[in-house]
Amino acid sequence: DTAVSQTPKYLVTQMGNDKSIKCEQNLGHDTMYWYKQDSKKFLKIMFSYNNKELIINETVPNRFSPKSPDKAHLNLHINSLELGDSAVYFCASSQGRGQGTDTQYFGPGTRLTVL
Amino acid sequence: QKEVEQDPGPLSVPEGAIVSLNCTYSNSAFQYFMWYRQYSRKGPELLMYTYSSGNKEDGRFTAQVDKSSKYISLFIRDSQPSDSATYLCAMSGAQKLVFGQGTRLTINP
């Protein structure tokens, strides 16, 4: 009964490849997020969707494209992978739109390594 | 200058010690302040949140916010080995959380 789940947990790939990470939440939340955590543990938001509508789109390369088929799923597709994309990617969800005390629940992370 | 600054540590203390973790920030629009705990190879989980200036206590944990100094703290009393984790401060701006770098804490038995 995992609240926020991500697949795969580990992803090792070559530069230039295209890959996808999937996220699902069973909490009935309206908003989902993608975060990137670099090797120095710095966690930064990339995107957020509220009821399938994009509400936050931080300055990330357009090689990264989120897709939300329904409010329980938010996938992240990455084209033409680069060495600098190596990081841990976290999916999260919250009931509201991420303001105030709206608690975000994080998935276990996907550790992406680009060789 | 980052919006939120946090000493990454690492910080190592003996069991039972009082731990103080701190963050400073530059954006005076932040109103909500959180502390997340992240165990190794896991996602962050919310530990505590505080609105505006003041203190909040939850068991062995106390969060303090001083908006005039743009400074927040998390105190852990009677620290336990199970408290060993990375602690990230986070602040709520317009529809997004801004995180500090995280402080890696180890409690030695």
CSV table of C-alpha atoms in Angstrom, one decimal:
chain,number,residue,atom,x,y,z
A,1,ASP,CA,0.0,0.0,0.0
A,2,THR,CA,2.8,2.4,-1.0
A,3,ALA,CA,1.6,6.0,-1.1
A,4,VAL,CA,3.9,7.3,-3.8
A,5,SER,CA,5.7,4.8,-5.9
A,6,GLN,CA,8.2,5.3,-8.7
A,7,THR,CA,9.7,3.0,-11.3
A,8,PRO,CA,12.4,2.1,-11.9
A,9,LYS,CA,14.3,2.5,-8.7
A,10,TYR,CA,17.7,2.5,-10.5
A,11,LEU,CA,18.4,3.5,-14.1
A,12,VAL,CA,21.8,3.2,-15.8
A,13,THR,CA,22.0,4.4,-19.4
A,14,GLN,CA,24.3,5.8,-22.0
A,15,MET,CA,24.6,9.4,-23.0
A,16,GLY,CA,22.2,10.3,-25.8
A,17,ASN,CA,19.6,7.8,-24.9
A,18,ASP,CA,15.9,8.6,-24.1
A,19,LYS,CA,14.4,7.3,-20.9
A,20,SER,CA,11.2,7.6,-18.8
A,21,ILE,CA,10.5,7.5,-15.1
A,22,LYS,CA,7.0,6.7,-13.9
A,23,CYS,CA,5.2,7.8,-10.8
A,24,GLU,CA,1.9,6.9,-9.2
A,25,GLN,CA,0.2,8.0,-6.1
A,26,ASN,CA,-2.7,6.3,-4.3
A,27,LEU,CA,-3.4,9.1,-1.8
A,28,GLY,CA,-6.1,10.8,-3.9
A,29,HIS,CA,-4.0,13.9,-4.1
A,30,ASP,CA,-4.6,16.6,-6.7
A,31,THR,CA,-1.0,17.8,-7.2
A,32,MET,CA,2.1,15.9,-8.2
A,33,TYR,CA,5.7,17.1,-8.5
A,34,TRP,CA,9.1,16.1,-9.9
A,35,TYR,CA,12.2,17.1,-8.0
A,36,LYS,CA,15.9,16.5,-8.8
A,37,GLN,CA,18.4,15.9,-6.0
A,38,ASP,CA,22.0,16.3,-7.1
A,39,SER,CA,25.1,14.6,-5.6
A,40,LYS,CA,25.3,17.3,-3.0
A,41,LYS,CA,21.8,16.5,-1.8
A,42,PHE,CA,20.4,19.8,-3.1
A,43,LEU,CA,16.7,19.1,-3.8
A,44,LYS,CA,15.1,21.3,-6.4
A,45,ILE,CA,11.6,21.3,-8.0
A,46,MET,CA,11.3,20.8,-11.7
A,47,PHE,CA,7.6,20.6,-12.4
A,48,SER,CA,4.2,20.3,-10.8
A,49,TYR,CA,0.8,19.3,-12.1
A,50,ASN,CA,-2.6,20.0,-10.5
A,51,ASN,CA,-5.4,17.8,-11.8
A,52,LYS,CA,-3.3,17.2,-15.0
A,53,GLU,CA,-2.6,20.9,-15.5
A,54,LEU,CA,1.0,22.1,-15.4
A,55,ILE,CA,1.3,24.7,-12.7
A,56,ILE,CA,5.1,24.9,-12.1
A,57,ASN,CA,7.6,24.7,-14.8
A,58,GLU,CA,11.0,25.6,-13.5
A,59,THR,CA,14.0,26.5,-15.7
A,60,VAL,CA,14.9,23.0,-16.9
A,61,PRO,CA,16.1,22.0,-20.3
A,62,ASN,CA,13.3,21.2,-22.7
A,63,ARG,CA,14.8,17.7,-23.0
A,64,PHE,CA,12.7,17.0,-19.9
A,65,SER,CA,9.0,16.6,-20.6
A,66,PRO,CA,6.5,15.7,-17.9
A,67,LYS,CA,3.2,14.0,-18.8
A,68,SER,CA,0.2,13.5,-16.6
A,69,PRO,CA,-2.3,11.0,-18.1
A,70,ASP,CA,-4.5,11.4,-15.0
A,71,LYS,CA,-4.2,13.0,-11.6
A,72,ALA,CA,-2.7,9.8,-10.0
A,73,HIS,CA,0.2,9.5,-12.4
A,74,LEU,CA,3.0,11.8,-13.4
A,75,ASN,CA,5.7,10.5,-15.7
A,76,LEU,CA,9.0,12.2,-16.7
A,77,HIS,CA,10.5,11.6,-20.1
A,78,ILE,CA,14.1,12.7,-20.7
A,79,ASN,CA,15.5,12.9,-24.2
A,80,SER,CA,19.2,12.9,-25.3
A,81,LEU,CA,20.5,12.2,-21.8
A,82,GLU,CA,23.6,14.0,-20.7
A,83,LEU,CA,26.2,13.3,-18.0
A,84,GLY,CA,24.8,16.2,-15.9
A,85,ASP,CA,21.4,14.5,-15.7
A,86,SER,CA,22.8,11.9,-13.3
A,87,ALA,CA,20.9,12.5,-10.1
A,88,VAL,CA,18.1,11.1,-7.9
A,89,TYR,CA,14.7,12.1,-9.2
A,90,PHE,CA,11.9,12.2,-6.7
A,91,CYS,CA,8.2,12.3,-7.3
A,92,ALA,CA,5.9,13.8,-4.7
A,93,SER,CA,2.2,14.5,-4.2
A,94,SER,CA,0.1,16.8,-2.1
A,95,GLN,CA,-3.6,17.5,-1.5
A,96,GLY,CA,-3.5,21.2,-2.4
A,97,ARG,CA,-1.4,23.2,-4.8
A,98,GLY,CA,1.8,23.2,-2.7
A,99,GLN,CA,1.1,26.4,-0.8
A,100,GLY,CA,1.3,27.0,3.0
A,101,THR,CA,1.1,23.9,5.0
A,102,ASP,CA,0.1,21.6,2.2
A,103,THR,CA,2.3,18.6,3.0
A,104,GLN,CA,4.2,16.9,0.2
A,105,TYR,CA,4.7,13.2,0.3
A,106,PHE,CA,7.7,11.9,-1.5
A,107,GLY,CA,8.4,8.7,-3.4
A,108,PRO,CA,11.5,6.5,-2.8
A,109,GLY,CA,13.4,8.1,-5.7
A,110,THR,CA,14.9,7.0,-9.0
A,111,ARG,CA,18.7,7.0,-9.1
A,112,LEU,CA,19.7,7.8,-12.7
A,113,THR,CA,23.2,7.3,-13.8
A,114,VAL,CA,24.3,8.5,-17.2
A,115,LEU,CA,27.5,7.0,-18.5
B,1,GLN,CA,23.5,33.6,-3.4
B,2,LYS,CA,21.0,30.7,-2.9
B,3,GLU,CA,17.6,31.6,-1.5
B,4,VAL,CA,18.1,29.1,1.3
B,5,GLU,CA,21.5,28.3,2.9
B,6,GLN,CA,22.1,25.3,5.1
B,7,ASP,CA,25.4,23.9,6.3
B,8,PRO,CA,25.8,20.5,4.7
B,9,GLY,CA,27.9,19.1,7.6
B,10,PRO,CA,28.5,16.3,8.2
B,11,LEU,CA,27.6,16.6,11.9
B,12,SER,CA,28.5,13.8,14.2
B,13,VAL,CA,27.4,13.8,17.9
B,14,PRO,CA,27.2,11.2,20.7
B,15,GLU,CA,23.9,9.7,21.7
B,16,GLY,CA,21.9,11.8,24.1
B,17,ALA,CA,23.4,15.1,22.9
B,18,ILE,CA,21.3,18.1,21.9
B,19,VAL,CA,21.5,18.8,18.2
B,20,SER,CA,21.0,22.2,16.6
B,21,LEU,CA,20.4,22.5,12.9
B,22,ASN,CA,20.1,25.8,11.2
B,23,CYS,CA,19.1,27.5,7.9
B,24,THR,CA,19.2,31.1,6.7
B,25,TYR,CA,17.2,32.5,3.9
B,26,SER,CA,17.0,35.7,1.8
B,27,ASN,CA,13.4,35.8,0.6
B,28,SER,CA,11.3,37.7,3.0
B,29,ALA,CA,8.1,36.5,1.3
B,30,PHE,CA,8.6,33.0,2.9
B,31,GLN,CA,5.8,32.4,5.4
B,32,TYR,CA,5.9,28.7,6.1
B,33,PHE,CA,8.9,26.8,7.3
B,34,MET,CA,9.4,23.1,7.3
B,35,TRP,CA,11.9,20.5,8.3
B,36,TYR,CA,12.2,17.3,6.3
B,37,ARG,CA,14.1,14.2,7.4
B,38,GLN,CA,15.6,12.0,4.7
B,39,TYR,CA,17.1,8.6,5.6
B,40,SER,CA,19.7,7.1,3.3
B,41,ARG,CA,18.3,5.9,0.0
B,42,LYS,CA,14.8,7.1,0.9
B,43,GLY,CA,12.6,10.1,0.0
B,44,PRO,CA,12.3,13.1,2.3
B,45,GLU,CA,9.4,13.0,4.9
B,46,LEU,CA,8.0,16.0,6.7
B,47,LEU,CA,9.1,16.3,10.3
B,48,MET,CA,7.7,19.6,11.4
B,49,TYR,CA,6.3,22.9,10.0
B,50,THR,CA,6.0,26.3,11.5
B,51,TYR,CA,4.1,29.3,10.4
B,52,SER,CA,5.8,32.7,10.7
B,53,SER,CA,8.0,33.5,13.7
B,54,GLY,CA,7.9,31.5,16.9
B,55,ASN,CA,8.6,28.1,18.3
B,56,LYS,CA,6.9,24.7,17.9
B,57,GLU,CA,7.6,21.6,19.9
B,58,ASP,CA,6.9,18.0,19.0
B,59,GLY,CA,8.3,15.5,21.4
B,60,ARG,CA,12.1,15.7,21.3
B,61,PHE,CA,12.0,18.1,18.4
B,62,THR,CA,11.7,21.9,18.5
B,63,ALA,CA,11.5,24.2,15.5
B,64,GLN,CA,12.2,27.9,15.8
B,65,VAL,CA,11.7,30.7,13.3
B,66,ASP,CA,13.1,34.2,13.6
B,67,LYS,CA,11.8,36.1,10.6
B,68,SER,CA,13.6,39.3,11.6
B,69,SER,CA,16.9,37.5,11.2
B,70,LYS,CA,15.7,35.2,8.4
B,71,TYR,CA,17.0,32.3,10.5
B,72,ILE,CA,15.3,29.0,11.4
B,73,SER,CA,16.5,26.2,13.6
B,74,LEU,CA,15.6,22.6,14.5
B,75,PHE,CA,16.7,21.3,17.9
B,76,ILE,CA,16.7,17.6,18.7
B,77,ARG,CA,16.9,16.7,22.4
B,78,ASP,CA,18.1,13.4,23.8
B,79,SER,CA,19.3,12.4,20.3
B,80,GLN,CA,19.1,8.7,19.3
B,81,PRO,CA,21.0,6.7,16.7
B,82,SER,CA,17.7,6.4,14.8
B,83,ASP,CA,17.8,10.2,14.3
B,84,SER,CA,20.8,9.7,12.0
B,85,ALA,CA,19.7,11.1,8.7
B,86,THR,CA,19.9,14.1,6.4
B,87,TYR,CA,17.7,17.0,7.6
B,88,LEU,CA,16.5,19.5,5.0
B,89,CYS,CA,14.9,22.8,5.8
B,90,ALA,CA,12.3,24.0,3.3
B,91,MET,CA,10.4,27.2,2.9
B,92,SER,CA,7.1,27.8,1.1
B,93,GLY,CA,7.0,30.5,-1.5
B,94,ALA,CA,4.4,31.0,-4.2
B,95,GLN,CA,3.2,27.4,-4.9
B,96,LYS,CA,6.6,25.8,-4.4
B,97,LEU,CA,8.9,24.6,-1.7
B,98,VAL,CA,12.5,25.9,-1.7
B,99,PHE,CA,14.9,23.5,0.0
B,100,GLY,CA,18.2,23.9,1.8
B,101,GLN,CA,21.0,21.6,0.9
B,102,GLY,CA,20.5,19.4,3.9
B,103,THR,CA,22.6,18.6,6.9
B,104,ARG,CA,23.9,15.1,7.2
B,105,LEU,CA,23.6,14.1,10.9
B,106,THR,CA,25.1,11.0,12.6
B,107,ILE,CA,24.3,10.1,16.2
B,108,ASN,CA,26.9,7.8,17.6
B,109,PRO,CA,25.8,5.1,20.2
